[in-house]
Short mmCIF file of C-alpha atoms in Angstrom, two decimals:
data_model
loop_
_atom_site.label_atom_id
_atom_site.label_comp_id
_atom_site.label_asym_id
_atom_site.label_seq_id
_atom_site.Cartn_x
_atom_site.Cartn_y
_atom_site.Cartn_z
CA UNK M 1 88.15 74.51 296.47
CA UNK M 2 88.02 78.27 295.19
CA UNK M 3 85.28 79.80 293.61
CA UNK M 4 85.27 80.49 289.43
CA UNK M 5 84.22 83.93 289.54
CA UNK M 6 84.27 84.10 285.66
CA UNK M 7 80.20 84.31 284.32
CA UNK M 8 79.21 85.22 287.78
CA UNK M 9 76.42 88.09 287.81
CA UNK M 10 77.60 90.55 290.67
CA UNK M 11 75.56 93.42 292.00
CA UNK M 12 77.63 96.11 293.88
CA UNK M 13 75.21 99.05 295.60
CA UNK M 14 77.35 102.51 295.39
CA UNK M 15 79.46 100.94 292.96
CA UNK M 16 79.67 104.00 291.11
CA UNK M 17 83.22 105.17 293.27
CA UNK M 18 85.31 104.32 295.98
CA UNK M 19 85.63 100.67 297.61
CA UNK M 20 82.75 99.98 294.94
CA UNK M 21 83.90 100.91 291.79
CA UNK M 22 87.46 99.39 293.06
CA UNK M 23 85.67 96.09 293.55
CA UNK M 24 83.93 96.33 290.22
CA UNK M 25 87.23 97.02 288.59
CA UNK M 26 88.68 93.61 290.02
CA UNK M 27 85.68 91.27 289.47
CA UNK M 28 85.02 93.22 285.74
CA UNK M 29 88.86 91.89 285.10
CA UNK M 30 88.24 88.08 286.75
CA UNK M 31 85.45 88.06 283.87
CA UNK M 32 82.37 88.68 286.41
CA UNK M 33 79.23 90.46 285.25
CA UNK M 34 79.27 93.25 286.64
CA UNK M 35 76.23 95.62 287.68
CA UNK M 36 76.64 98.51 289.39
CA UNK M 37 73.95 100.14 291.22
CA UNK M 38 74.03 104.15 292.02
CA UNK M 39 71.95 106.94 291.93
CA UNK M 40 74.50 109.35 290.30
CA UNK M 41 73.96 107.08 286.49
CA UNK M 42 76.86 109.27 285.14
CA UNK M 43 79.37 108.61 287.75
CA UNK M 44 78.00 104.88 287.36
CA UNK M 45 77.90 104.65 283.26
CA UNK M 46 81.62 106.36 283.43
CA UNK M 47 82.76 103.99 285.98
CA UNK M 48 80.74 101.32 284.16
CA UNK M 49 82.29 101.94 280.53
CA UNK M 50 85.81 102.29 281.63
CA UNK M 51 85.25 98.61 283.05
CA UNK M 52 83.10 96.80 280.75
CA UNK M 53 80.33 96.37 282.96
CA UNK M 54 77.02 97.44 283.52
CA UNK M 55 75.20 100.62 285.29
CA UNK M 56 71.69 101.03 286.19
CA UNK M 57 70.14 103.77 289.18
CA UNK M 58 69.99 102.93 292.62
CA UNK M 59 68.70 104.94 295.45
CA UNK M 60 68.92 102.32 298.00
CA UNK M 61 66.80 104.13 300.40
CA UNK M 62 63.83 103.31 297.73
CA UNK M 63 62.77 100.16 298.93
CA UNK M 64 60.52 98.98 296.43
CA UNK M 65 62.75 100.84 293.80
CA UNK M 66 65.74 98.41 295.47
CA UNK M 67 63.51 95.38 295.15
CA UNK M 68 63.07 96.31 291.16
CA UNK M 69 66.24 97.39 290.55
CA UNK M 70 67.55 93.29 291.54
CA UNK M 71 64.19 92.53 289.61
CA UNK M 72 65.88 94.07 286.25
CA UNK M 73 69.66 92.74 287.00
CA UNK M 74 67.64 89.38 286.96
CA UNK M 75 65.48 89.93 283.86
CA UNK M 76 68.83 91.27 282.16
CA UNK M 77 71.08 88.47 282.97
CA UNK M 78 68.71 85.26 284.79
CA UNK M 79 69.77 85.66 288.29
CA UNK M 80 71.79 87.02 290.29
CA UNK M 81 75.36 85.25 292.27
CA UNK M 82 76.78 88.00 294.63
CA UNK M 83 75.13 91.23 295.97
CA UNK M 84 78.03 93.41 297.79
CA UNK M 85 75.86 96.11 299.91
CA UNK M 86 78.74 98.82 299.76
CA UNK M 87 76.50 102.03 300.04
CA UNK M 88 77.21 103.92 302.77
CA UNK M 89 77.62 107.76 304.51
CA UNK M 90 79.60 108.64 308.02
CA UNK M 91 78.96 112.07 308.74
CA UNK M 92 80.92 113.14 311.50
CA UNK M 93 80.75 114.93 315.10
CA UNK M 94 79.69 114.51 318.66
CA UNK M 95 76.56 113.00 319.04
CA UNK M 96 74.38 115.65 321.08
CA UNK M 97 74.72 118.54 318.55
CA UNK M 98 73.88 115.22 315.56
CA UNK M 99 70.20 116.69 313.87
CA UNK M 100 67.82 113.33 313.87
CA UNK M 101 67.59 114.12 310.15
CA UNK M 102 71.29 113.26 310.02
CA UNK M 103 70.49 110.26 312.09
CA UNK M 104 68.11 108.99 310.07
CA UNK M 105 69.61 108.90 307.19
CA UNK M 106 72.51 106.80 308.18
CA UNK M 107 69.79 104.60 309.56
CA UNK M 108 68.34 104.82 306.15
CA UNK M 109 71.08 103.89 303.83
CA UNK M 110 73.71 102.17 306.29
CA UNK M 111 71.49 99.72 308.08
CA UNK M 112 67.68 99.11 306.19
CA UNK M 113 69.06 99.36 302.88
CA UNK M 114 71.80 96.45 304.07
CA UNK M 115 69.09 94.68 305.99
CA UNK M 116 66.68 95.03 302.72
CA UNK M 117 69.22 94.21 300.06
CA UNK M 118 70.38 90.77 302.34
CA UNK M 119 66.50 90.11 302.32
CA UNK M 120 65.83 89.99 298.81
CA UNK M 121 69.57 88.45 297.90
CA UNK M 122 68.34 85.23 300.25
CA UNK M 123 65.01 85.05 298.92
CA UNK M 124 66.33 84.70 295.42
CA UNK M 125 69.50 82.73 296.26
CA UNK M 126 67.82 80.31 298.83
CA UNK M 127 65.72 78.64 296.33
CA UNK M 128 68.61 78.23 294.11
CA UNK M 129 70.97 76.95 296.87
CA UNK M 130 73.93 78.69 295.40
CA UNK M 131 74.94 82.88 295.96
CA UNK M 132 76.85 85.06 298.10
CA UNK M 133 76.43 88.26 300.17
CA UNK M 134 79.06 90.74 301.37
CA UNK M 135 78.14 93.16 303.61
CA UNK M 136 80.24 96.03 304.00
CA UNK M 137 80.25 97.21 307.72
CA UNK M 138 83.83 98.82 308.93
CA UNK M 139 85.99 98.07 311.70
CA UNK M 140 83.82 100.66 313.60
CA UNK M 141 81.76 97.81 313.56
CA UNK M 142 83.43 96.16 316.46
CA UNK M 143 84.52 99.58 318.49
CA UNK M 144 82.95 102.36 319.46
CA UNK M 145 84.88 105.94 318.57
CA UNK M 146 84.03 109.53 319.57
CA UNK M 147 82.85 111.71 316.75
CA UNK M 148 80.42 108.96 314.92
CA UNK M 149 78.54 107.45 317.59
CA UNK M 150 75.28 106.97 314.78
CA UNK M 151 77.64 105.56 312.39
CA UNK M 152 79.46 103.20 314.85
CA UNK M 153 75.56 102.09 315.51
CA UNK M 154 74.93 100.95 311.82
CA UNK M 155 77.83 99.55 311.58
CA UNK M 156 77.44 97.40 314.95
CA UNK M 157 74.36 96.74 313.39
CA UNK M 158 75.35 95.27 310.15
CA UNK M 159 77.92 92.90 311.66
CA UNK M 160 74.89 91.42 313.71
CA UNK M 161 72.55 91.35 311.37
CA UNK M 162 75.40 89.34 308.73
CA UNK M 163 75.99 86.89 311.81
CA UNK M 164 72.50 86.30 312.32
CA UNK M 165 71.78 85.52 308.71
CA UNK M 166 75.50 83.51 308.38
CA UNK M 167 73.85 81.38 310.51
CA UNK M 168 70.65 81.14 309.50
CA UNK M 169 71.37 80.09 306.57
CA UNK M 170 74.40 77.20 307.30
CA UNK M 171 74.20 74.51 305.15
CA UNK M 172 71.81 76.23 302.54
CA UNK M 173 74.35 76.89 300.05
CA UNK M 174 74.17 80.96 299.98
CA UNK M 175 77.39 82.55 302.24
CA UNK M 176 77.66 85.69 304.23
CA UNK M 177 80.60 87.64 304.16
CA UNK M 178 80.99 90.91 306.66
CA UNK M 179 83.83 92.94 305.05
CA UNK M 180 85.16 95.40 308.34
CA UNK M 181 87.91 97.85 306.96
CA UNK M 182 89.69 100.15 308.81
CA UNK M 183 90.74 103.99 307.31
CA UNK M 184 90.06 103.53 303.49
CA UNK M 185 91.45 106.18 301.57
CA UNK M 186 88.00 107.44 299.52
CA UNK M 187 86.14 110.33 299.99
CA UNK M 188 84.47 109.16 303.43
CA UNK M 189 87.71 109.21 304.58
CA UNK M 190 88.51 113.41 303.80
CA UNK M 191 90.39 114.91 306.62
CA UNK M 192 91.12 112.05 308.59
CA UNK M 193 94.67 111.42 309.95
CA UNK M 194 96.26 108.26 309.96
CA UNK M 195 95.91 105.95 313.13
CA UNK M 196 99.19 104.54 315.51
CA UNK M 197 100.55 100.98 314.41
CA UNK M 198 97.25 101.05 311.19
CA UNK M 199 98.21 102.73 307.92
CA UNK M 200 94.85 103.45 306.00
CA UNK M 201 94.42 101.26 303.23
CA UNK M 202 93.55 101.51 299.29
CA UNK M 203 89.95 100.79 297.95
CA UNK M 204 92.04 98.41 296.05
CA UNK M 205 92.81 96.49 299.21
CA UNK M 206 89.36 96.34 300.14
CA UNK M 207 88.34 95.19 296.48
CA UNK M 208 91.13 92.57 296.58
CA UNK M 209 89.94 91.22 300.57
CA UNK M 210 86.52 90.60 299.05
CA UNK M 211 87.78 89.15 296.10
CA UNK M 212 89.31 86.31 298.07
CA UNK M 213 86.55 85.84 300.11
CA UNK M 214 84.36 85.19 297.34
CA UNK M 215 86.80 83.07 295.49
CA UNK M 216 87.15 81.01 299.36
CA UNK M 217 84.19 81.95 301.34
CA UNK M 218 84.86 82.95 305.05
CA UNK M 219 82.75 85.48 307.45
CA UNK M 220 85.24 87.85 308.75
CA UNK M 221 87.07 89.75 306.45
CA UNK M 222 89.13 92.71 307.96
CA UNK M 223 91.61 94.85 306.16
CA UNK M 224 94.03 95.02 306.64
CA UNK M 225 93.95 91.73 308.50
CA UNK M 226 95.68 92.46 311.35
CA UNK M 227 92.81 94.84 312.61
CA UNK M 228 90.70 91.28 313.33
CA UNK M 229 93.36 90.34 315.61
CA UNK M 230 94.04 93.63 317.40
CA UNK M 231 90.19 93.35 318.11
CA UNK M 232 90.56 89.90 319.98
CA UNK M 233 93.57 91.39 321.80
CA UNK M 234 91.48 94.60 323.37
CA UNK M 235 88.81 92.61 323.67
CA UNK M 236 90.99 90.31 326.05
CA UNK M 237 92.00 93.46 328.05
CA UNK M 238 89.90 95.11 331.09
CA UNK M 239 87.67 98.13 329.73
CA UNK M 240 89.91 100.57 331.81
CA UNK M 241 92.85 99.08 330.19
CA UNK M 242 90.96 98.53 326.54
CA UNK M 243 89.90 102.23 326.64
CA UNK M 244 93.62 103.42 327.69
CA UNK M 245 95.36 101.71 324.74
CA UNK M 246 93.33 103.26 322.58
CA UNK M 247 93.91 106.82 324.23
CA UNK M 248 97.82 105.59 323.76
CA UNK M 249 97.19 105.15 319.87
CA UNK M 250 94.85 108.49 319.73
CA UNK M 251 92.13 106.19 318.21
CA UNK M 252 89.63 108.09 320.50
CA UNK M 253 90.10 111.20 318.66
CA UNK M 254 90.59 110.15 315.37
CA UNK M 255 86.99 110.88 313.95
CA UNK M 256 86.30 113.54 316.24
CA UNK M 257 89.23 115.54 315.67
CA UNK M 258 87.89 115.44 311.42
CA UNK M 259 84.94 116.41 312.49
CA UNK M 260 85.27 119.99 311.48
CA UNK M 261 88.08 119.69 309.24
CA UNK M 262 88.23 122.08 305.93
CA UNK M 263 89.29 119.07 304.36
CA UNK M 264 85.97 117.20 304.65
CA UNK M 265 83.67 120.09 304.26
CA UNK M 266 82.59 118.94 300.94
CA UNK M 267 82.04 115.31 301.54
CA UNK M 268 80.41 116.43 304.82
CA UNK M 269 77.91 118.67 302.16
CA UNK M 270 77.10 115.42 300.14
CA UNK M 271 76.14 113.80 302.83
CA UNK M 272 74.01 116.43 304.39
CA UNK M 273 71.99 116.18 301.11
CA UNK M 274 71.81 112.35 300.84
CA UNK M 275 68.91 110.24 302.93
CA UNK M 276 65.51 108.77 301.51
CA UNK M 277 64.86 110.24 297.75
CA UNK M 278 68.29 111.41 297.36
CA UNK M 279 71.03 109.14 298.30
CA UNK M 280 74.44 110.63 297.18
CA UNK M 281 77.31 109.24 298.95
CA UNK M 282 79.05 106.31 298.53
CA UNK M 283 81.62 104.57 300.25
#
């Protein structure tokens, strides 16, 4: 049976643009409540007004400011039904000439923010038996490519950590969602060209992939779908073989070759100034 999402609270981290604000925009319209979590309040309040919903600060990498922050959505509205963990940065280029400032804050606000936020969203769904959490990793999630080896990391990291916690909490009413998209055409996404046989896809498409799995839960939710089953194929293949398809569909060099790309030098400046204190950069 679907899920009403009408009346359901719904806290989106980094909702403030991009695959967030997208996702607001689509739950706002299903008559969720929407709260959207950023640091930038007037990107937030201006993405908030034009939707109807509701914008308080975020800086994700402020744990205890994270922990109050679901504190006040709860105060506001009595609980809280879905947290989507959308905040993210992917900074791009080879790996040895990465600063471990860089490196840390990826760590920072694409893994322990995801791995805090799914903490606190089980501790106050658990005792109610009823919620949902969507974690939103990225097809790089399940691959490794050249150019974001960090980012790949967090990302493998965040599908693990939502399969560990799918599990652990089976039969406890609270689901886990990991949302894996391929090329999404936001910011993040400035200077990359498109990949062989996988057009990049709208923040709308993401919004609407995580609509459905909320309204019918399931785990995996790739976008567009047919990346999940590409990844079983390659997965099927010897590495030798695995590694030469993707040289035949120039996925190897489709971060790396952005790396340096005009086109991304101001995203590529936000996220030099994001980390712990001053997260900037959405997804």
């Amino acid at each position: 049976m679907a899920e009403e999402l009408a009346g359901k609270v719904v806290v989106i981290t980094g909702g403030g643009q991009g695959i967030g604000a997208a996702t607001a925009s689509a739950l706002s319209r299903l008559g969720a409540q929407v709260v959207i979590g950023d640091l930038d309040q007037v990107r937030a309040e201006k993405t908030a007004g034009e939707l109807g919903a509701e914008a308080l600060p975020l800086d994700v990498t402020d744990i205890r400011g994270f922990t109050g922050f679901l504190d006040e959505v709860e105060r506001r509205h009595g609980r809280i039904d879905v947290l989507i963990n959308n905040a993210g940065i992917m900074p791009l280029g080879d790996l040895d000439t990465e600063s471990d400032a860089t490196t840390r804050r990826q760590l920072e606000i694409n893994l322990h923010a995801v791995i805090h936020g799914t903490r606190e969203a089980v501790r106050r769904m658990r005792p109610r038996r009823s919620g949902h959490i969507v974690n939103v990793a990225s097809f790089a999630g399940k691959a490794g490519f050249p150019g974001a080896a960090t980012y790949c990391a967090t990302k493998h990291a965040v599908v693990g950590l939502s399969e560990a916690v799918h599990l652990e909490l089976h039969g406890s009413g609270v689901h886990v969602s990991c949302v894996m998209p391929g090329i999404v055409r936001t910011e993040l996404a400035s200077g990359l060209a498109e990949a062989k046989m996988f057009k990049s896809v709208r923040p709308e498409d993401v919004a609407d992939a995580i609509v459905s799995a909320l309204r019918k839960p399931r785990f995996d939710v790739f976008v567009p779908r047919s990346l999940g089953t590409m990844g079983k194929l390659t997965r099927l293949l010897p590495r030798r073989a695995g590694e030469a398809f993707a040289r035949a569909l120039k996925a190897d060099r489709l971060l790396a070759s952005a790396a340096h790309s005009p086109a991304r030098a101001a995203y590529e400046a936000r996220a030099a100034e994001s980390g712990p204190g001053v997260t900037r950069t959405d997804q």
